[in-house]
Structure formats: structure tokens, C-alpha cells
């Protein structure tokens, strides 16, 4: 993402505590604790890291049967290219986060469902995945930075999670949140970002069949850099809406504010539907670079998915900022 850091509440880099001092201060604070008192915590950490090394407990569900409804107009991006060109700010602000993202611990992983629901619950990711029927879908992905890829996701419709959650009639939005663990994710130590990463959908969007929760890609469980173990794929919106590594779904009456919207509302709005006719304030959205091919092609309205989603926005034109 291309963000100009200039908000009043942001602290300049020179005033941020350098990392080594930050850790020294923590060590100082922990200084009173005896080595013995720390031992149980270390044992727990050991167990968690062993779990992280285990093979994915849902690996037997892949590859899932492809749903042929959603066709691509271009070849699927080579997995090697896709897996080495990522936006995952929790692990760095460059596209080269693959090594850093391997620090992401994806088991145990608990998903919380709360807010305006009949009964809030917490559920382990493997139990949640096994409650759903996985399918494969090929989707285009258009980043707001004017590049695109085509991906074979595996997962289940967001609508299935909504059914499972049993929201109340007063729920108007679905707010999603990424994990928060600055020790594991160095990007979260950059305090000018309003962590954790948040994104949201209206209920009409969340229950549209195209809205998809991906647990895997390219016929196997999700790679860490792609947002394992659970990420959103909403192909008619700019890529930043597709929140990665989700730990919480909250049904709300108020429209949630995404992380990028909190940082720069004029450039990264709530709706963020792809529209080649509406330029980003700093660049055109008319065309996109197809990553891995060098090709530039015209961007399509709703990224080409208008037949499935345009109805959601009928009557909203003019009164809402539908485009990022
Ligand atoms: N989710 C989280 N938690 N953190 C991020 O930095 N980046 C977003 C989105 N989801 C991001 C995120 C952006 S800007 C894009 S373009 C896509 O993830 C990139 O997904 P990919 O790396 O799988 O292509």
C-alpha cells in the first residue's frame, strides 16, 4: 500500500523507541521474576512451537472440488510468483515478506464470533473448517496499487459462516480482525499503523455468494504469506479489503473502519469496489499490470464481477463513496 504518513497522531520515526531499547526495557521490567517463575511460560511456548511445526490437520481436505461458476479470463498466476509477491504489513511493508511471514504461528488458532449474534462463540480453526464444505474457486484479484493476479482459492462462502454465527436482525455489518502479536509480527511494532488490521463488509456483501473465506490456495492449505489459516477473498473489491489471518468476526450495527481507512480515509474507503473510471487520488485505476507476465490490461468495473454484485449497490450511487 502506498500511504503518506502525515496524520497528527503519528509519531515520527526519530521519536519511536528503537527496538533494542524497547526490549531492554521489557527485560528490566521482568527483572524481578526468578528463572523458576518463568519456566512454565517457557514450557508453554515450547508446546506451541511444536504445534506450529505439525503438518496441517486439515491437509486431507485438499484439493477440493472446483466450483465452475466463476471463470477466469486469463491464466492462473504461477504459484511461485504469487507466493513471493505479497502485501502482509504485519511482516513488513515490502512485497518480499515470505521469509518474515514464516514466523506466523497458525496452530493453535482460535476464531471468535461475537457482537450481534444469538450466542458468541470461540471455535478452533480445524473444527470450523470441518464444519464447512470446502470448494475451489478461481478468482481475479486487483490490488489498489494497480496490479493483478489470478488465484485458485480453496475455502467456503462467507455466507456459510454467517449462517453458522446466527446474527441478530439488527446486524448490518461484519467486522473482521487479524491477530495482534507484535512479538511474532515485527510490522505490528511500527506503531504509526493502527493495528490490528481490521476490515468490514455490509451484510448484503457478506452474504453475496462471491464473498469467500479462503483456507487454502493452489490445492493445498494456505501459505503463511497468503494469510493462513483463514483470509477473505472479495474479488470485486480492491485487494486491501481481503483481510488475512482472521481471528475475529463481529456483527455490528455501526460500519466498521478498516485499518487503511483509519490511516488515510480519502484514499482507502469502506466500499473500495473496483472502478477503472475513478482514479485513486495519486494514480489512475484504468489499467493494471498482470503480475508475472508484464502485460498491462484494462481494469474492469467491479473487476468483471458486476453480474454478481452490482445489484447490492443499486440506489447508493451518489450518496456513498463506493470506490476507493
Ligand atoms: N491483511 C492483513 N492482515 N495485512 C495486510 O497487510 N494486505 C492487504 C490484503 N490483506 C494485508 C491484508 C493488501 S493491500 C492486499 S493487496 C492483499 O492482502 C494481498 O494479498 P496477497 O499477498 O495474498 O496477494
mmCIF file of C-alpha atoms in Angstrom, residues 28-313:
data_model
loop_
_atom_site.group_PDB
_atom_site.id
_atom_site.type_symbol
_atom_site.label_atom_id
_atom_site.label_comp_id
_atom_site.label_asym_id
_atom_site.label_seq_id
_atom_site.Cartn_x
_atom_site.Cartn_y
_atom_site.Cartn_z
ATOM 1 C CA UNK A 28 14.235 -4.621 33.055
ATOM 2 C CA UNK A 29 10.559 -4.869 33.921
ATOM 3 C CA UNK A 30 10.768 -8.642 34.026
ATOM 4 C CA UNK A 31 13.934 -8.398 36.128
ATOM 5 C CA UNK A 32 12.172 -9.223 39.411
ATOM 6 C CA UNK A 33 10.898 -12.549 38.182
ATOM 7 C CA UNK A 34 13.054 -15.536 39.063
ATOM 8 C CA UNK A 35 14.142 -18.005 36.423
ATOM 9 C CA UNK A 36 11.916 -20.603 38.093
ATOM 10 C CA UNK A 37 8.830 -18.400 37.861
ATOM 11 C CA UNK A 38 9.396 -18.034 34.110
ATOM 12 C CA UNK A 39 9.808 -21.750 33.446
ATOM 13 C CA UNK A 40 6.110 -22.669 32.994
ATOM 14 C CA UNK A 41 5.669 -19.928 30.376
ATOM 15 C CA UNK A 42 8.683 -21.208 28.506
ATOM 16 C CA UNK A 43 7.300 -24.737 28.573
ATOM 17 C CA UNK A 44 4.023 -23.454 27.099
ATOM 18 C CA UNK A 45 5.934 -21.597 24.395
ATOM 19 C CA UNK A 46 7.730 -24.821 23.589
ATOM 20 C CA UNK A 47 4.476 -26.705 23.206
ATOM 21 C CA UNK A 48 3.034 -24.007 20.933
ATOM 22 C CA UNK A 49 6.101 -24.026 18.687
ATOM 23 C CA UNK A 50 5.906 -27.837 18.418
ATOM 24 C CA UNK A 51 2.291 -27.481 17.318
ATOM 25 C CA UNK A 52 3.301 -24.922 14.711
ATOM 26 C CA UNK A 53 5.637 -27.484 13.144
ATOM 27 C CA UNK A 54 2.926 -30.154 12.852
ATOM 28 C CA UNK A 55 1.521 -30.904 9.397
ATOM 29 C CA UNK A 56 -1.724 -29.054 8.734
ATOM 30 C CA UNK A 57 -4.501 -31.057 10.467
ATOM 31 C CA UNK A 58 -6.887 -30.324 7.578
ATOM 32 C CA UNK A 59 -4.459 -31.297 4.783
ATOM 33 C CA UNK A 60 -6.658 -34.279 3.844
ATOM 34 C CA UNK A 61 -9.385 -31.868 2.602
ATOM 35 C CA UNK A 62 -7.219 -30.661 -0.321
ATOM 36 C CA UNK A 63 -7.505 -30.386 -3.238
ATOM 37 C CA UNK A 64 -11.231 -29.586 -3.017
ATOM 38 C CA UNK A 65 -13.656 -29.864 -5.924
ATOM 39 C CA UNK A 66 -13.681 -26.787 -8.145
ATOM 40 C CA UNK A 67 -16.869 -24.700 -8.354
ATOM 41 C CA UNK A 68 -17.012 -23.903 -12.092
ATOM 42 C CA UNK A 69 -19.393 -20.925 -11.714
ATOM 43 C CA UNK A 70 -16.602 -18.362 -11.603
ATOM 44 C CA UNK A 71 -14.498 -18.393 -14.756
ATOM 45 C CA UNK A 72 -11.242 -16.572 -15.352
ATOM 46 C CA UNK A 73 -10.432 -14.524 -18.447
ATOM 47 C CA UNK A 74 -6.684 -15.177 -18.016
ATOM 48 C CA UNK A 75 -4.394 -17.973 -16.832
ATOM 49 C CA UNK A 76 -3.925 -18.610 -13.104
ATOM 50 C CA UNK A 77 -0.841 -16.792 -11.816
ATOM 51 C CA UNK A 78 2.037 -19.166 -11.219
ATOM 52 C CA UNK A 79 2.076 -20.081 -7.524
ATOM 53 C CA UNK A 80 5.803 -19.319 -7.174
ATOM 54 C CA UNK A 81 5.184 -15.767 -8.384
ATOM 55 C CA UNK A 82 2.123 -15.292 -6.194
ATOM 56 C CA UNK A 83 3.861 -16.697 -3.115
ATOM 57 C CA UNK A 84 6.766 -14.270 -3.480
ATOM 58 C CA UNK A 85 4.886 -11.034 -4.115
ATOM 59 C CA UNK A 86 2.673 -10.232 -1.166
ATOM 60 C CA UNK A 87 1.250 -7.460 0.943
ATOM 61 C CA UNK A 88 1.290 -8.501 4.600
ATOM 62 C CA UNK A 89 2.231 -5.427 6.606
ATOM 63 C CA UNK A 90 2.374 -7.356 9.861
ATOM 64 C CA UNK A 91 5.610 -8.823 8.448
ATOM 65 C CA UNK A 92 6.986 -5.825 6.569
ATOM 66 C CA UNK A 93 5.994 -3.139 4.124
ATOM 67 C CA UNK A 94 7.761 -4.547 1.050
ATOM 68 C CA UNK A 95 6.366 -7.232 -1.263
ATOM 69 C CA UNK A 96 9.128 -9.558 -0.088
ATOM 70 C CA UNK A 97 7.651 -10.803 3.191
ATOM 71 C CA UNK A 98 7.814 -14.534 2.534
ATOM 72 C CA UNK A 99 10.686 -15.252 4.948
ATOM 73 C CA UNK A 100 9.409 -12.938 7.701
ATOM 74 C CA UNK A 101 5.906 -14.386 7.439
ATOM 75 C CA UNK A 102 7.184 -17.865 8.335
ATOM 76 C CA UNK A 103 7.181 -16.611 11.959
ATOM 77 C CA UNK A 104 3.373 -16.659 11.874
ATOM 78 C CA UNK A 105 2.158 -19.439 14.191
ATOM 79 C CA UNK A 106 -1.021 -20.890 12.714
ATOM 80 C CA UNK A 107 -1.841 -23.575 15.304
ATOM 81 C CA UNK A 108 -3.414 -23.410 17.790
ATOM 82 C CA UNK A 109 -5.727 -20.837 16.125
ATOM 83 C CA UNK A 110 -8.988 -19.755 17.657
ATOM 84 C CA UNK A 111 -11.680 -17.806 15.852
ATOM 85 C CA UNK A 112 -14.033 -15.653 17.887
ATOM 86 C CA UNK A 113 -17.544 -14.857 16.628
ATOM 87 C CA UNK A 114 -19.310 -12.163 18.622
ATOM 88 C CA UNK A 115 -21.279 -8.894 18.582
ATOM 89 C CA UNK A 116 -24.889 -9.021 17.430
ATOM 90 C CA UNK A 117 -25.281 -12.807 17.402
ATOM 91 C CA UNK A 118 -27.599 -15.150 19.268
ATOM 92 C CA UNK A 119 -24.637 -16.598 21.177
ATOM 93 C CA UNK A 120 -20.972 -15.524 20.949
ATOM 94 C CA UNK A 121 -18.598 -18.440 20.450
ATOM 95 C CA UNK A 122 -14.936 -19.295 20.123
ATOM 96 C CA UNK A 123 -14.011 -22.164 17.852
ATOM 97 C CA UNK A 124 -10.742 -23.805 16.823
ATOM 98 C CA UNK A 125 -9.882 -23.315 13.148
ATOM 99 C CA UNK A 126 -9.807 -27.059 12.401
ATOM 100 C CA UNK A 127 -13.259 -27.594 13.887
ATOM 101 C CA UNK A 128 -14.591 -24.602 11.943
ATOM 102 C CA UNK A 129 -13.090 -25.794 8.650
ATOM 103 C CA UNK A 130 -14.511 -29.302 9.114
ATOM 104 C CA UNK A 131 -17.986 -27.855 9.697
ATOM 105 C CA UNK A 132 -17.843 -26.271 6.222
ATOM 106 C CA UNK A 133 -17.662 -27.959 2.820
ATOM 107 C CA UNK A 134 -14.523 -26.766 1.097
ATOM 108 C CA UNK A 135 -14.584 -25.894 -2.600
ATOM 109 C CA UNK A 136 -12.094 -24.392 -5.029
ATOM 110 C CA UNK A 137 -12.785 -21.139 -6.863
ATOM 111 C CA UNK A 138 -10.670 -19.284 -9.387
ATOM 112 C CA UNK A 139 -10.836 -15.530 -8.769
ATOM 113 C CA UNK A 140 -9.093 -12.465 -10.118
ATOM 114 C CA UNK A 141 -7.510 -10.158 -7.553
ATOM 115 C CA UNK A 142 -6.983 -6.465 -8.276
ATOM 116 C CA UNK A 143 -4.806 -4.507 -5.859
ATOM 117 C CA UNK A 144 -5.441 -0.800 -5.390
ATOM 118 C CA UNK A 145 -1.774 -0.350 -6.391
ATOM 119 C CA UNK A 146 -2.823 -1.252 -9.991
ATOM 120 C CA UNK A 147 -1.513 -4.805 -10.266
ATOM 121 C CA UNK A 148 -3.464 -8.036 -10.513
ATOM 122 C CA UNK A 149 -3.206 -11.806 -10.200
ATOM 123 C CA UNK A 150 -5.497 -14.782 -10.746
ATOM 124 C CA UNK A 151 -5.694 -17.329 -7.956
ATOM 125 C CA UNK A 152 -7.274 -20.719 -7.247
ATOM 126 C CA UNK A 153 -8.544 -20.332 -3.678
ATOM 127 C CA UNK A 154 -9.966 -23.126 -1.550
ATOM 128 C CA UNK A 155 -12.472 -22.289 1.160
ATOM 129 C CA UNK A 156 -16.155 -21.639 1.781
ATOM 130 C CA UNK A 157 -18.571 -18.742 1.235
ATOM 131 C CA UNK A 158 -18.714 -16.061 3.959
ATOM 132 C CA UNK A 159 -22.491 -16.708 3.864
ATOM 133 C CA UNK A 160 -21.863 -20.135 5.431
ATOM 134 C CA UNK A 161 -20.038 -18.527 8.338
ATOM 135 C CA UNK A 162 -22.911 -16.048 8.703
ATOM 136 C CA UNK A 163 -25.399 -18.972 8.880
ATOM 137 C CA UNK A 164 -23.236 -20.665 11.478
ATOM 138 C CA UNK A 165 -22.940 -17.441 13.538
ATOM 139 C CA UNK A 166 -26.717 -16.776 13.641
ATOM 140 C CA UNK A 167 -26.592 -12.945 13.668
ATOM 141 C CA UNK A 168 -29.477 -10.902 15.068
ATOM 142 C CA UNK A 169 -31.736 -8.932 12.709
ATOM 143 C CA UNK A 170 -30.078 -5.712 13.893
ATOM 144 C CA UNK A 171 -26.667 -6.737 12.443
ATOM 145 C CA UNK A 172 -25.808 -4.531 9.460
ATOM 146 C CA UNK A 173 -22.064 -5.138 9.067
ATOM 147 C CA UNK A 174 -19.489 -7.855 9.546
ATOM 148 C CA UNK A 175 -16.237 -6.623 11.069
ATOM 149 C CA UNK A 176 -13.128 -8.810 10.705
ATOM 150 C CA UNK A 177 -9.900 -8.597 12.665
ATOM 151 C CA UNK A 178 -6.397 -10.023 12.139
ATOM 152 C CA UNK A 179 -4.312 -11.427 15.025
ATOM 153 C CA UNK A 180 -2.408 -8.965 17.207
ATOM 154 C CA UNK A 181 1.015 -10.160 18.355
ATOM 155 C CA UNK A 182 3.836 -7.624 17.990
ATOM 156 C CA UNK A 183 6.368 -10.142 19.347
ATOM 157 C CA UNK A 184 5.629 -12.504 16.463
ATOM 158 C CA UNK A 185 4.892 -9.904 13.778
ATOM 159 C CA UNK A 186 7.552 -7.171 13.579
ATOM 160 C CA UNK A 187 5.333 -4.897 11.496
ATOM 161 C CA UNK A 188 2.985 -4.565 14.450
ATOM 162 C CA UNK A 189 5.826 -2.869 16.343
ATOM 163 C CA UNK A 190 5.537 0.013 13.865
ATOM 164 C CA UNK A 191 3.196 1.992 15.988
ATOM 165 C CA UNK A 192 2.093 4.539 13.380
ATOM 166 C CA UNK A 193 -0.229 1.851 11.936
ATOM 167 C CA UNK A 194 -3.474 1.497 13.882
ATOM 168 C CA UNK A 195 -3.139 -2.267 14.487
ATOM 169 C CA UNK A 196 -4.743 -4.734 14.428
ATOM 170 C CA UNK A 197 -5.691 -4.931 10.754
ATOM 171 C CA UNK A 198 -9.480 -4.518 10.501
ATOM 172 C CA UNK A 199 -11.803 -4.801 7.517
ATOM 173 C CA UNK A 200 -15.540 -4.935 7.120
ATOM 174 C CA UNK A 201 -18.362 -5.851 4.764
ATOM 175 C CA UNK A 202 -22.030 -4.886 4.763
ATOM 176 C CA UNK A 203 -24.325 -7.840 5.398
ATOM 177 C CA UNK A 204 -25.511 -7.721 1.770
ATOM 178 C CA UNK A 205 -21.882 -8.077 0.664
ATOM 179 C CA UNK A 206 -21.012 -10.746 3.232
ATOM 180 C CA UNK A 207 -23.960 -12.910 2.177
ATOM 181 C CA UNK A 208 -23.317 -12.486 -1.569
ATOM 182 C CA UNK A 209 -22.130 -15.842 -2.911
ATOM 183 C CA UNK A 210 -18.927 -14.310 -4.276
ATOM 184 C CA UNK A 211 -17.628 -13.329 -0.790
ATOM 185 C CA UNK A 212 -15.298 -16.177 0.129
ATOM 186 C CA UNK A 213 -13.258 -17.228 3.159
ATOM 187 C CA UNK A 214 -10.137 -18.936 1.896
ATOM 188 C CA UNK A 215 -8.364 -21.617 3.924
ATOM 189 C CA UNK A 216 -6.094 -22.736 1.116
ATOM 190 C CA UNK A 217 -4.818 -21.929 -2.352
ATOM 191 C CA UNK A 218 -3.385 -23.853 -5.299
ATOM 192 C CA UNK A 219 -4.828 -27.106 -3.985
ATOM 193 C CA UNK A 220 -3.278 -27.116 -0.510
ATOM 194 C CA UNK A 221 -3.669 -25.360 2.850
ATOM 195 C CA UNK A 222 -2.928 -21.631 2.762
ATOM 196 C CA UNK A 223 0.689 -20.486 2.835
ATOM 197 C CA UNK A 224 1.537 -18.168 5.699
ATOM 198 C CA UNK A 225 2.319 -15.198 3.453
ATOM 199 C CA UNK A 226 -1.155 -15.533 1.883
ATOM 200 C CA UNK A 227 -2.839 -15.066 5.274
ATOM 201 C CA UNK A 228 -3.074 -18.569 6.760
ATOM 202 C CA UNK A 229 -5.127 -20.089 8.180
ATOM 203 C CA UNK A 230 -8.161 -18.005 7.130
ATOM 204 C CA UNK A 231 -8.379 -14.963 4.849
ATOM 205 C CA UNK A 232 -11.055 -13.131 2.956
ATOM 206 C CA UNK A 233 -11.317 -13.072 -0.869
ATOM 207 C CA UNK A 234 -13.727 -10.459 -2.272
ATOM 208 C CA UNK A 235 -12.661 -10.213 -5.924
ATOM 209 C CA UNK A 236 -14.872 -7.258 -6.929
ATOM 210 C CA UNK A 237 -13.103 -5.041 -4.387
ATOM 211 C CA UNK A 238 -9.555 -3.718 -4.224
ATOM 212 C CA UNK A 239 -7.168 -6.224 -2.634
ATOM 213 C CA UNK A 240 -6.766 -4.398 0.673
ATOM 214 C CA UNK A 241 -10.302 -5.456 1.651
ATOM 215 C CA UNK A 242 -9.125 -9.101 1.625
ATOM 216 C CA UNK A 243 -8.036 -9.293 5.240
ATOM 217 C CA UNK A 244 -5.561 -12.048 6.149
ATOM 218 C CA UNK A 245 -5.122 -14.332 9.176
ATOM 219 C CA UNK A 246 -8.527 -13.567 10.703
ATOM 220 C CA UNK A 247 -9.115 -14.255 14.402
ATOM 221 C CA UNK A 248 -12.404 -12.471 14.988
ATOM 222 C CA UNK A 249 -15.733 -11.853 13.266
ATOM 223 C CA UNK A 250 -18.008 -9.288 14.929
ATOM 224 C CA UNK A 251 -21.527 -8.469 13.760
ATOM 225 C CA UNK A 252 -22.242 -4.776 14.256
ATOM 226 C CA UNK A 253 -24.811 -2.098 13.657
ATOM 227 C CA UNK A 254 -22.118 0.513 13.006
ATOM 228 C CA UNK A 255 -19.985 0.479 9.904
ATOM 229 C CA UNK A 256 -16.518 -0.805 10.837
ATOM 230 C CA UNK A 257 -13.480 1.285 9.978
ATOM 231 C CA UNK A 258 -10.741 -0.642 8.209
ATOM 232 C CA UNK A 259 -7.079 -0.142 9.105
ATOM 233 C CA UNK A 260 -6.263 1.635 5.862
ATOM 234 C CA UNK A 261 -9.401 3.762 6.145
ATOM 235 C CA UNK A 262 -8.332 4.828 9.661
ATOM 236 C CA UNK A 263 -4.926 5.757 8.261
ATOM 237 C CA UNK A 264 -5.993 7.508 5.062
ATOM 238 C CA UNK A 265 -9.780 7.689 4.566
ATOM 239 C CA UNK A 266 -9.575 9.800 1.395
ATOM 240 C CA UNK A 267 -7.688 7.010 -0.409
ATOM 241 C CA UNK A 268 -8.909 3.725 1.101
ATOM 242 C CA UNK A 269 -12.633 3.895 1.773
ATOM 243 C CA UNK A 270 -15.009 1.326 3.237
ATOM 244 C CA UNK A 271 -16.595 0.159 -0.032
ATOM 245 C CA UNK A 272 -13.487 0.043 -2.256
ATOM 246 C CA UNK A 273 -15.238 -1.504 -5.264
ATOM 247 C CA UNK A 274 -13.012 -1.699 -8.331
ATOM 248 C CA UNK A 275 -13.833 1.049 -10.842
ATOM 249 C CA UNK A 276 -11.411 1.909 -13.674
ATOM 250 C CA UNK A 277 -13.163 5.267 -14.171
ATOM 251 C CA UNK A 278 -12.444 6.571 -10.677
ATOM 252 C CA UNK A 279 -8.755 7.290 -10.157
ATOM 253 C CA UNK A 280 -7.006 6.872 -6.846
ATOM 254 C CA UNK A 281 -6.095 10.416 -5.723
ATOM 255 C CA UNK A 282 -2.477 9.722 -6.730
ATOM 256 C CA UNK A 283 -2.715 7.409 -9.763
ATOM 257 C CA UNK A 284 -5.045 6.108 -12.470
ATOM 258 C CA UNK A 285 -7.012 2.892 -11.985
ATOM 259 C CA UNK A 286 -7.746 2.492 -15.714
ATOM 260 C CA UNK A 287 -5.280 -0.370 -16.267
ATOM 261 C CA UNK A 288 -3.437 -2.988 -14.249
ATOM 262 C CA UNK A 289 -0.169 -4.883 -14.520
ATOM 263 C CA UNK A 290 -0.729 -8.640 -14.606
ATOM 264 C CA UNK A 291 1.979 -9.817 -12.234
ATOM 265 C CA UNK A 292 4.330 -12.359 -13.720
ATOM 266 C CA UNK A 293 3.570 -11.506 -17.366
ATOM 267 C CA UNK A 294 4.492 -7.827 -17.694
ATOM 268 C CA UNK A 295 1.182 -7.403 -19.527
ATOM 269 C CA UNK A 296 -0.981 -4.306 -18.926
ATOM 270 C CA UNK A 297 -4.678 -4.752 -19.392
ATOM 271 C CA UNK A 298 -7.730 -2.573 -18.920
ATOM 272 C CA UNK A 299 -9.296 -2.853 -15.472
ATOM 273 C CA UNK A 300 -12.953 -3.893 -15.462
ATOM 274 C CA UNK A 301 -15.789 -2.345 -13.449
ATOM 275 C CA UNK A 302 -16.262 -4.426 -10.274
ATOM 276 C CA UNK A 303 -13.171 -6.254 -11.560
ATOM 277 C CA UNK A 304 -15.510 -8.002 -14.023
ATOM 278 C CA UNK A 305 -17.897 -9.359 -11.360
ATOM 279 C CA UNK A 306 -20.729 -6.819 -11.887
ATOM 280 C CA UNK A 307 -23.257 -9.501 -12.867
ATOM 281 C CA UNK A 308 -22.972 -10.969 -9.357
ATOM 282 C CA UNK A 309 -22.607 -7.854 -7.201
ATOM 283 C CA UNK A 310 -23.817 -4.669 -8.947
ATOM 284 C CA UNK A 311 -27.338 -5.077 -7.501
ATOM 285 C CA UNK A 312 -26.002 -4.655 -3.958
ATOM 286 C CA UNK A 313 -25.189 -1.021 -4.734
#
